[in-house]
Amino acid sequence: MKGKYSNRTLKKLENAASIVICTGAGMSAESGIATFRDADGLWSRFRPEDLASEPGFRRDPELVQSWYQSRQRQLRSTQPNAGHVAIAELEARTERFLLVTQNVDDLHEKAGSRNIIHLHGTLAEDRCIDCSTRPTTSLADCAVLPHRCTKCDGYIRPGVVWFGEMLPEAAMENAAAALDQCDVLLSVGTSGLVYPAAALPGLARARGAYTVEVNIEPTALGDEMDDRILGSAATVLPELLSTSILHN
Ligand code: BJW
Ligand code: ZN
């Protein structure tokens, strides 16, 4: 394994007291969850403005509910991959560690990650679009759509952040605070096209952090980083973050 990764990156990782990892859809691809913008990604088959925006939901709540229902159901039987596990193991032996994910799945949690911020919310946490009440029956378990709020009759929506919506309060603030003082930032499996998430690695680098991209293909985001590792999350992360490689 030695020689495969830059010595500078290995040293930086080994000496870091504070690490932030930012993950995107590519992180979960090897667990069987589709990404958004790859050739076989979700946005190659569906229009984001129809399925991932409030106007789209209001136009056809049943369609949007059924799309999220199938994704919620898929998640229940999906397992974390070796990349998720490697990140959880790194957290356990790093002084200060924060995971900032754009992913709405729970695979990081399933792998044992604890200090985690979901910038774009979570798929499983439904609420009423009008009064925010949490339904007793989740979308995933709802037999007949459209699923409506028992309190106000509004439609039940998934707890994710759609285009044009604000990220959860405090999420960006807490992420930015950790970025301000981290030694190393890894960005894994994101196209870096969605804001404000895409701005985070640049902020960290401007503050002096060493930044590394892990992706199966080069992105414009990676052009602005200190190192780029071409490879899949489930292959690269266990190799890169394993104690043996860092201590040899
Ligand atoms: C692998 C791999 C493997 C594959 N291993 N790698 C500034 C400039 C321009 C626009 C804006 C801006 N600021 C705000 C905007 C508007 C908008 C935006 O960014 N638009 C751009 C698309 C142009 N942003 C917003 O609207 C955000 N809100 C906001 O800004 O609020 C403030 C505001 C409010 C009101 C008015 C005005 C301002 C919210 C964005 C919410 C995004 N939501 C989604 C859907 C979530 C729900 C759902 O899941 O259905 O989040 S969109 C989708 O994209 C999802 C993802 O989290 C997000 C990012 O995608 P990601 O993770 O990067 O995936 P991909 O598919 O793009 O890339 C996968 C990568 O993995 C690829 O690079 C592969 O190569 C790689 N890969 N397999 C390693 N095995
Ligand atoms: Zn309601």
CSV table of C-alpha atoms and ligand atoms in Angstrom, one decimal:
chain,number,residue,atom,x,y,z
A,1,MET,CA,0.0,0.0,0.0
A,2,LYS,CA,2.9,2.3,0.7
A,3,GLY,CA,3.8,4.3,-2.4
A,4,LYS,CA,0.2,4.3,-3.5
A,5,TYR,CA,-0.6,7.4,-1.5
A,6,SER,CA,1.4,10.6,-1.2
A,7,ASN,CA,3.8,10.6,1.8
A,8,ARG,CA,2.7,14.2,2.5
A,9,THR,CA,-0.9,13.2,2.8
A,10,LEU,CA,-0.1,10.2,5.0
A,11,LYS,CA,2.0,12.4,7.3
A,12,LYS,CA,-0.7,15.0,7.5
A,13,LEU,CA,-3.3,12.4,8.5
A,14,GLU,CA,-1.0,10.8,11.0
A,15,ASN,CA,-0.2,14.1,12.7
A,16,ALA,CA,-3.7,15.6,12.6
A,17,ALA,CA,-5.3,16.4,16.0
A,18,SER,CA,-8.4,17.6,14.3
A,19,ILE,CA,-10.0,16.1,11.2
A,20,VAL,CA,-13.1,16.9,9.2
A,21,ILE,CA,-14.5,14.5,6.6
A,22,CYS,CA,-17.2,15.7,4.1
A,23,THR,CA,-19.1,13.0,2.3
A,24,GLY,CA,-21.4,12.9,-0.7
A,25,ALA,CA,-23.5,10.4,-2.6
A,26,GLY,CA,-20.4,8.5,-3.9
A,27,MET,CA,-19.8,7.4,-0.3
A,28,SER,CA,-22.9,5.2,-0.4
A,29,ALA,CA,-22.6,4.1,-4.0
A,30,GLU,CA,-20.9,0.9,-3.1
A,31,SER,CA,-23.7,0.1,-0.7
A,32,GLY,CA,-26.1,0.1,-3.6
A,33,ILE,CA,-27.6,3.6,-3.2
A,34,ALA,CA,-27.7,5.6,-6.5
A,35,THR,CA,-25.9,8.9,-6.7
A,36,PHE,CA,-27.5,12.0,-8.3
A,37,ARG,CA,-25.3,13.2,-11.1
A,38,ASP,CA,-23.5,10.1,-12.4
A,39,ALA,CA,-24.5,8.6,-15.7
A,40,ASP,CA,-26.8,6.2,-13.9
A,41,GLY,CA,-27.6,8.7,-11.1
A,42,LEU,CA,-31.1,9.7,-9.9
A,43,TRP,CA,-31.1,13.0,-11.9
A,44,SER,CA,-30.5,11.0,-15.1
A,45,ARG,CA,-34.0,9.5,-14.7
A,46,PHE,CA,-35.8,12.1,-12.7
A,47,ARG,CA,-36.0,15.9,-12.8
A,48,PRO,CA,-34.8,17.5,-9.6
A,49,GLU,CA,-37.3,20.4,-9.9
A,50,ASP,CA,-40.1,17.9,-9.9
A,51,LEU,CA,-38.9,15.6,-7.0
A,52,ALA,CA,-36.6,17.7,-4.9
A,53,SER,CA,-38.3,21.1,-4.5
A,54,GLU,CA,-41.4,22.3,-2.6
A,55,PRO,CA,-43.1,23.6,-5.8
A,56,GLY,CA,-42.6,20.1,-7.3
A,57,PHE,CA,-44.1,18.5,-4.2
A,58,ARG,CA,-47.1,20.8,-4.1
A,59,ARG,CA,-47.8,20.0,-7.8
A,60,ASP,CA,-47.8,16.2,-7.3
A,61,PRO,CA,-47.4,15.2,-3.7
A,62,GLU,CA,-48.3,11.5,-4.4
A,63,LEU,CA,-45.6,11.2,-7.0
A,64,VAL,CA,-43.0,12.7,-4.7
A,65,GLN,CA,-44.1,10.7,-1.7
A,66,SER,CA,-43.9,7.4,-3.7
A,67,TRP,CA,-40.4,8.3,-4.8
A,68,TYR,CA,-39.2,8.9,-1.3
A,69,GLN,CA,-41.2,6.0,0.0
A,70,SER,CA,-39.2,3.6,-2.2
A,71,ARG,CA,-35.9,5.2,-1.2
A,72,GLN,CA,-36.8,4.9,2.5
A,73,ARG,CA,-37.7,1.3,2.0
A,74,GLN,CA,-34.5,0.6,0.2
A,75,LEU,CA,-32.5,2.1,3.0
A,76,ARG,CA,-33.9,-0.2,5.6
A,77,SER,CA,-32.1,-3.1,4.0
A,78,THR,CA,-29.0,-1.3,3.0
A,79,GLN,CA,-25.7,-1.8,4.8
A,80,PRO,CA,-22.7,0.5,5.3
A,81,ASN,CA,-19.6,-0.3,3.2
A,82,ALA,CA,-15.9,-0.6,4.2
A,83,GLY,CA,-15.5,3.2,3.6
A,84,HIS,CA,-18.2,4.0,6.2
A,85,VAL,CA,-16.5,1.6,8.7
A,86,ALA,CA,-13.1,3.1,8.1
A,87,ILE,CA,-14.5,6.6,8.9
A,88,ALA,CA,-16.1,5.4,12.1
A,89,GLU,CA,-12.8,3.8,13.1
A,90,LEU,CA,-10.9,7.0,12.4
A,91,GLU,CA,-13.3,9.0,14.5
A,92,ALA,CA,-12.7,6.7,17.5
A,93,ARG,CA,-9.0,7.4,17.5
A,94,THR,CA,-8.9,11.1,16.6
A,95,GLU,CA,-8.9,13.8,19.2
A,96,ARG,CA,-11.3,16.1,17.4
A,97,PHE,CA,-13.3,14.7,14.6
A,98,LEU,CA,-16.4,15.8,12.7
A,99,LEU,CA,-18.2,14.2,9.8
A,100,VAL,CA,-20.2,16.5,7.6
A,101,THR,CA,-22.4,14.6,5.2
A,102,GLN,CA,-24.7,15.7,2.4
A,103,ASN,CA,-26.2,12.3,2.4
A,104,VAL,CA,-29.7,11.7,3.7
A,105,ASP,CA,-29.1,8.0,4.4
A,106,ASP,CA,-28.1,6.6,7.8
A,107,LEU,CA,-25.2,4.5,6.7
A,108,HIS,CA,-22.6,6.5,8.6
A,109,GLU,CA,-24.6,6.0,11.8
A,110,LYS,CA,-25.1,2.3,11.1
A,111,ALA,CA,-21.3,2.0,10.7
A,112,GLY,CA,-20.8,3.6,14.2
A,113,SER,CA,-20.1,7.3,13.4
A,114,ARG,CA,-21.2,9.6,16.2
A,115,ASN,CA,-20.2,13.2,15.6
A,116,ILE,CA,-22.1,13.8,12.4
A,117,ILE,CA,-23.9,16.7,10.8
A,118,HIS,CA,-26.5,16.0,8.0
A,119,LEU,CA,-26.4,19.1,5.9
A,120,HIS,CA,-29.3,18.0,3.7
A,121,GLY,CA,-31.4,16.4,6.5
A,122,THR,CA,-32.4,12.7,6.8
A,123,LEU,CA,-34.6,10.5,4.6
A,124,ALA,CA,-36.3,8.8,7.4
A,125,GLU,CA,-37.6,11.8,9.4
A,126,ASP,CA,-40.9,12.7,7.9
A,127,ARG,CA,-43.0,15.7,8.8
A,128,CYS,CA,-46.1,17.6,7.7
A,129,ILE,CA,-45.3,20.2,5.1
A,130,ASP,CA,-47.7,22.6,6.6
A,131,CYS,CA,-47.5,22.2,10.4
A,132,SER,CA,-44.3,20.2,10.8
A,133,THR,CA,-46.0,17.5,12.9
A,134,ARG,CA,-44.2,14.1,12.8
A,135,PRO,CA,-46.6,11.4,11.6
A,136,THR,CA,-47.1,8.3,13.6
A,137,THR,CA,-46.9,6.2,10.5
A,138,SER,CA,-43.8,6.8,8.4
A,139,LEU,CA,-44.0,7.2,4.6
A,140,ALA,CA,-42.2,3.9,4.3
A,141,ASP,CA,-45.0,2.1,6.2
A,142,CYS,CA,-47.9,4.0,4.6
A,143,ALA,CA,-50.0,1.6,2.5
A,144,VAL,CA,-52.0,4.2,0.7
A,145,LEU,CA,-50.7,7.4,-0.8
A,146,PRO,CA,-51.0,10.4,-0.5
A,147,HIS,CA,-50.1,10.3,3.1
A,148,ARG,CA,-51.7,13.2,5.0
A,149,CYS,CA,-51.2,14.8,8.4
A,150,THR,CA,-53.8,13.7,11.1
A,151,LYS,CA,-53.7,17.2,12.6
A,152,CYS,CA,-54.1,19.5,9.7
A,153,ASP,CA,-54.6,17.3,6.6
A,154,GLY,CA,-51.4,18.7,5.0
A,155,TYR,CA,-49.2,16.3,3.0
A,156,ILE,CA,-46.3,14.4,4.7
A,157,ARG,CA,-42.9,15.2,3.3
A,158,PRO,CA,-39.5,13.6,3.9
A,159,GLY,CA,-37.1,15.4,6.3
A,160,VAL,CA,-34.6,16.3,3.5
A,161,VAL,CA,-33.4,19.7,2.3
A,162,TRP,CA,-34.8,20.4,-1.2
A,163,PHE,CA,-33.5,23.0,-3.7
A,164,GLY,CA,-34.3,26.5,-2.6
A,165,GLU,CA,-34.6,25.5,1.1
A,166,MET,CA,-32.3,26.6,3.9
A,167,LEU,CA,-30.0,24.0,5.4
A,168,PRO,CA,-30.9,23.0,9.0
A,169,GLU,CA,-30.1,25.8,11.4
A,170,ALA,CA,-26.8,25.4,13.2
A,171,ALA,CA,-25.7,22.7,10.7
A,172,MET,CA,-23.6,25.1,8.6
A,173,GLU,CA,-22.5,27.1,11.6
A,174,ASN,CA,-21.2,24.0,13.5
A,175,ALA,CA,-19.6,22.7,10.3
A,176,ALA,CA,-17.9,26.0,9.7
A,177,ALA,CA,-16.7,26.2,13.3
A,178,ALA,CA,-15.0,22.8,13.0
A,179,LEU,CA,-13.5,23.7,9.6
A,180,ASP,CA,-12.0,26.8,11.0
A,181,GLN,CA,-9.6,24.9,13.2
A,182,CYS,CA,-9.2,21.5,11.5
A,183,ASP,CA,-5.7,20.3,10.4
A,184,VAL,CA,-7.0,18.0,7.6
A,185,LEU,CA,-10.2,17.9,5.6
A,186,LEU,CA,-11.1,14.9,3.4
A,187,SER,CA,-13.8,15.4,0.8
A,188,VAL,CA,-15.3,12.0,-0.3
A,189,GLY,CA,-17.6,11.2,-3.2
A,190,THR,CA,-19.2,14.5,-4.0
A,191,SER,CA,-19.4,16.3,-7.3
A,192,GLY,CA,-19.1,19.6,-5.5
A,193,LEU,CA,-21.9,21.2,-7.5
A,194,VAL,CA,-24.4,21.9,-4.7
A,195,TYR,CA,-24.1,24.9,-2.5
A,196,PRO,CA,-23.4,25.8,0.3
A,197,ALA,CA,-21.9,22.3,0.9
A,198,ALA,CA,-19.5,22.7,-1.9
A,199,ALA,CA,-17.9,25.8,-0.3
A,200,LEU,CA,-16.8,23.9,2.8
A,201,PRO,CA,-13.4,22.5,1.6
A,202,GLY,CA,-12.4,25.9,0.3
A,203,LEU,CA,-13.1,27.5,3.6
A,204,ALA,CA,-11.0,24.9,5.4
A,205,ARG,CA,-8.1,25.4,3.0
A,206,ALA,CA,-8.3,29.2,3.4
A,207,ARG,CA,-7.9,28.6,7.1
A,208,GLY,CA,-4.8,26.5,6.6
A,209,ALA,CA,-6.1,23.0,6.6
A,210,TYR,CA,-4.6,20.4,4.3
A,211,THR,CA,-7.4,19.2,1.9
A,212,VAL,CA,-7.7,16.0,0.0
A,213,GLU,CA,-10.3,14.8,-2.4
A,214,VAL,CA,-11.3,11.1,-2.8
A,215,ASN,CA,-13.4,10.4,-5.8
A,216,ILE,CA,-13.5,7.9,-8.7
A,217,GLU,CA,-13.1,10.8,-11.1
A,218,PRO,CA,-11.5,14.3,-10.9
A,219,THR,CA,-13.9,17.1,-10.0
A,220,ALA,CA,-13.5,20.9,-10.1
A,221,LEU,CA,-13.6,20.8,-6.3
A,222,GLY,CA,-10.5,18.7,-6.3
A,223,ASP,CA,-8.6,21.1,-8.5
A,224,GLU,CA,-8.6,23.4,-5.5
A,225,MET,CA,-7.3,20.9,-3.0
A,226,ASP,CA,-3.8,19.8,-1.9
A,227,ASP,CA,-4.1,16.2,-3.0
A,228,ARG,CA,-6.4,14.1,-5.1
A,229,ILE,CA,-6.9,10.4,-4.7
A,230,LEU,CA,-8.6,8.7,-7.6
A,231,GLY,CA,-10.4,5.6,-6.4
A,232,SER,CA,-13.6,4.4,-4.8
A,233,ALA,CA,-14.6,5.3,-1.2
A,234,ALA,CA,-14.9,1.6,-0.1
A,235,THR,CA,-11.4,0.9,-1.4
A,236,VAL,CA,-9.4,4.0,-0.7
A,237,LEU,CA,-10.7,4.9,2.8
A,238,PRO,CA,-9.8,1.6,4.5
A,239,GLU,CA,-6.4,1.7,3.0
A,240,LEU,CA,-5.7,5.4,3.6
A,241,LEU,CA,-7.1,5.5,7.2
A,242,SER,CA,-5.9,2.2,8.5
A,243,THR,CA,-3.6,2.5,11.5
A,244,SER,CA,-1.0,0.2,10.0
A,245,ILE,CA,-0.4,2.4,7.0
A,246,LEU,CA,-0.2,5.5,9.1
A,247,HIS,CA,2.3,4.0,11.5
A,248,ASN,CA,4.7,2.4,9.0
B,1,BJW,C1,-17.7,8.1,-6.1
B,1,BJW,C2,-18.1,6.8,-6.1
B,1,BJW,C3,-17.4,5.9,-5.3
B,1,BJW,C4,-19.4,7.8,-7.4
B,1,BJW,N1,-16.4,6.4,-4.5
B,1,BJW,N2,-16.7,8.6,-5.4
B,1,BJW,C5,-24.4,29.2,-5.3
B,1,BJW,C6,-24.1,29.0,-6.7
B,1,BJW,C7,-25.1,28.3,-7.4
B,1,BJW,C8,-26.3,27.9,-6.9
B,1,BJW,C9,-26.5,28.0,-5.6
B,1,BJW,C10,-25.6,28.7,-4.8
B,1,BJW,N3,-26.0,28.7,-3.5
B,1,BJW,C11,-27.2,28.1,-3.5
B,1,BJW,C12,-27.6,27.7,-4.7
B,1,BJW,C13,-28.8,26.9,-5.1
B,1,BJW,C14,-28.8,25.5,-4.8
B,1,BJW,C15,-27.6,24.9,-5.6
B,1,BJW,O1,-26.6,24.6,-5.1
B,1,BJW,N4,-27.8,24.7,-6.9
B,1,BJW,C16,-26.8,24.1,-7.8
B,1,BJW,C17,-27.2,22.7,-8.1
B,1,BJW,C18,-26.7,25.0,-9.0
B,1,BJW,N5,-28.7,25.2,-3.4
B,1,BJW,C19,-29.7,25.1,-2.6
B,1,BJW,O2,-30.9,25.3,-3.0
B,1,BJW,C20,-29.5,24.7,-1.2
B,1,BJW,N6,-30.2,25.6,-0.3
B,1,BJW,C21,-29.8,26.9,-0.2
B,1,BJW,O3,-28.8,27.4,-0.8
B,1,BJW,O4,-30.5,27.7,0.8
B,1,BJW,C22,-30.3,29.1,0.9
B,1,BJW,C23,-31.4,29.7,0.1
B,1,BJW,C24,-32.7,29.5,0.4
B,1,BJW,C25,-33.7,30.1,-0.3
B,1,BJW,C26,-33.4,30.9,-1.3
B,1,BJW,C27,-32.1,31.2,-1.7
B,1,BJW,C28,-31.1,30.6,-0.9
B,1,BJW,C29,-30.1,23.4,-0.8
B,1,BJW,C30,-29.5,22.3,-1.6
B,1,BJW,C31,-30.3,21.0,-1.3
B,1,BJW,C32,-29.8,19.8,-2.1
B,1,BJW,N7,-30.7,18.7,-2.0
B,1,BJW,C33,-30.3,17.4,-2.6
B,1,BJW,C34,-31.6,16.5,-2.5
B,1,BJW,C35,-31.8,16.0,-1.1
B,1,BJW,C36,-33.0,15.2,-1.0
B,1,BJW,C37,-32.9,13.8,-1.7
B,1,BJW,O5,-32.0,13.0,-1.5
B,1,BJW,O6,-33.8,13.6,-2.5
B,1,BJW,O7,-29.2,16.9,-1.9
B,1,BJW,S1,-29.8,17.6,-4.3
B,1,BJW,C38,-28.7,16.3,-4.2
B,1,BJW,O8,-27.4,16.8,-4.5
B,1,BJW,C39,-28.6,15.8,-2.7
B,1,BJW,C40,-27.1,15.7,-2.5
B,1,BJW,O9,-26.9,15.8,-1.1
B,1,BJW,C41,-26.6,16.8,-3.3
B,1,BJW,C42,-25.1,16.7,-3.6
B,1,BJW,O10,-24.9,15.7,-4.4
B,1,BJW,P1,-23.5,14.8,-4.3
B,1,BJW,O11,-23.5,14.2,-3.0
B,1,BJW,O12,-22.4,15.6,-4.6
B,1,BJW,O13,-23.8,13.7,-5.4
B,1,BJW,P2,-23.5,13.7,-7.0
B,1,BJW,O14,-24.3,12.6,-7.6
B,1,BJW,O15,-23.6,15.0,-7.5
B,1,BJW,O16,-21.9,13.3,-7.1
B,1,BJW,C43,-21.5,12.0,-6.7
B,1,BJW,C44,-20.0,12.0,-6.8
B,1,BJW,O17,-19.5,10.8,-6.3
B,1,BJW,C45,-19.4,12.1,-8.2
B,1,BJW,O18,-18.4,13.1,-8.2
B,1,BJW,C46,-18.9,10.7,-8.5
B,1,BJW,O19,-17.7,10.8,-9.4
B,1,BJW,C47,-18.5,10.2,-7.2
B,1,BJW,N8,-18.6,8.8,-7.0
B,1,BJW,N9,-19.2,6.7,-7.0
B,1,BJW,C48,-16.1,7.7,-4.6
B,1,BJW,N10,-17.8,4.6,-5.3
B,2,ZN,ZN,-50.0,19.1,9.6
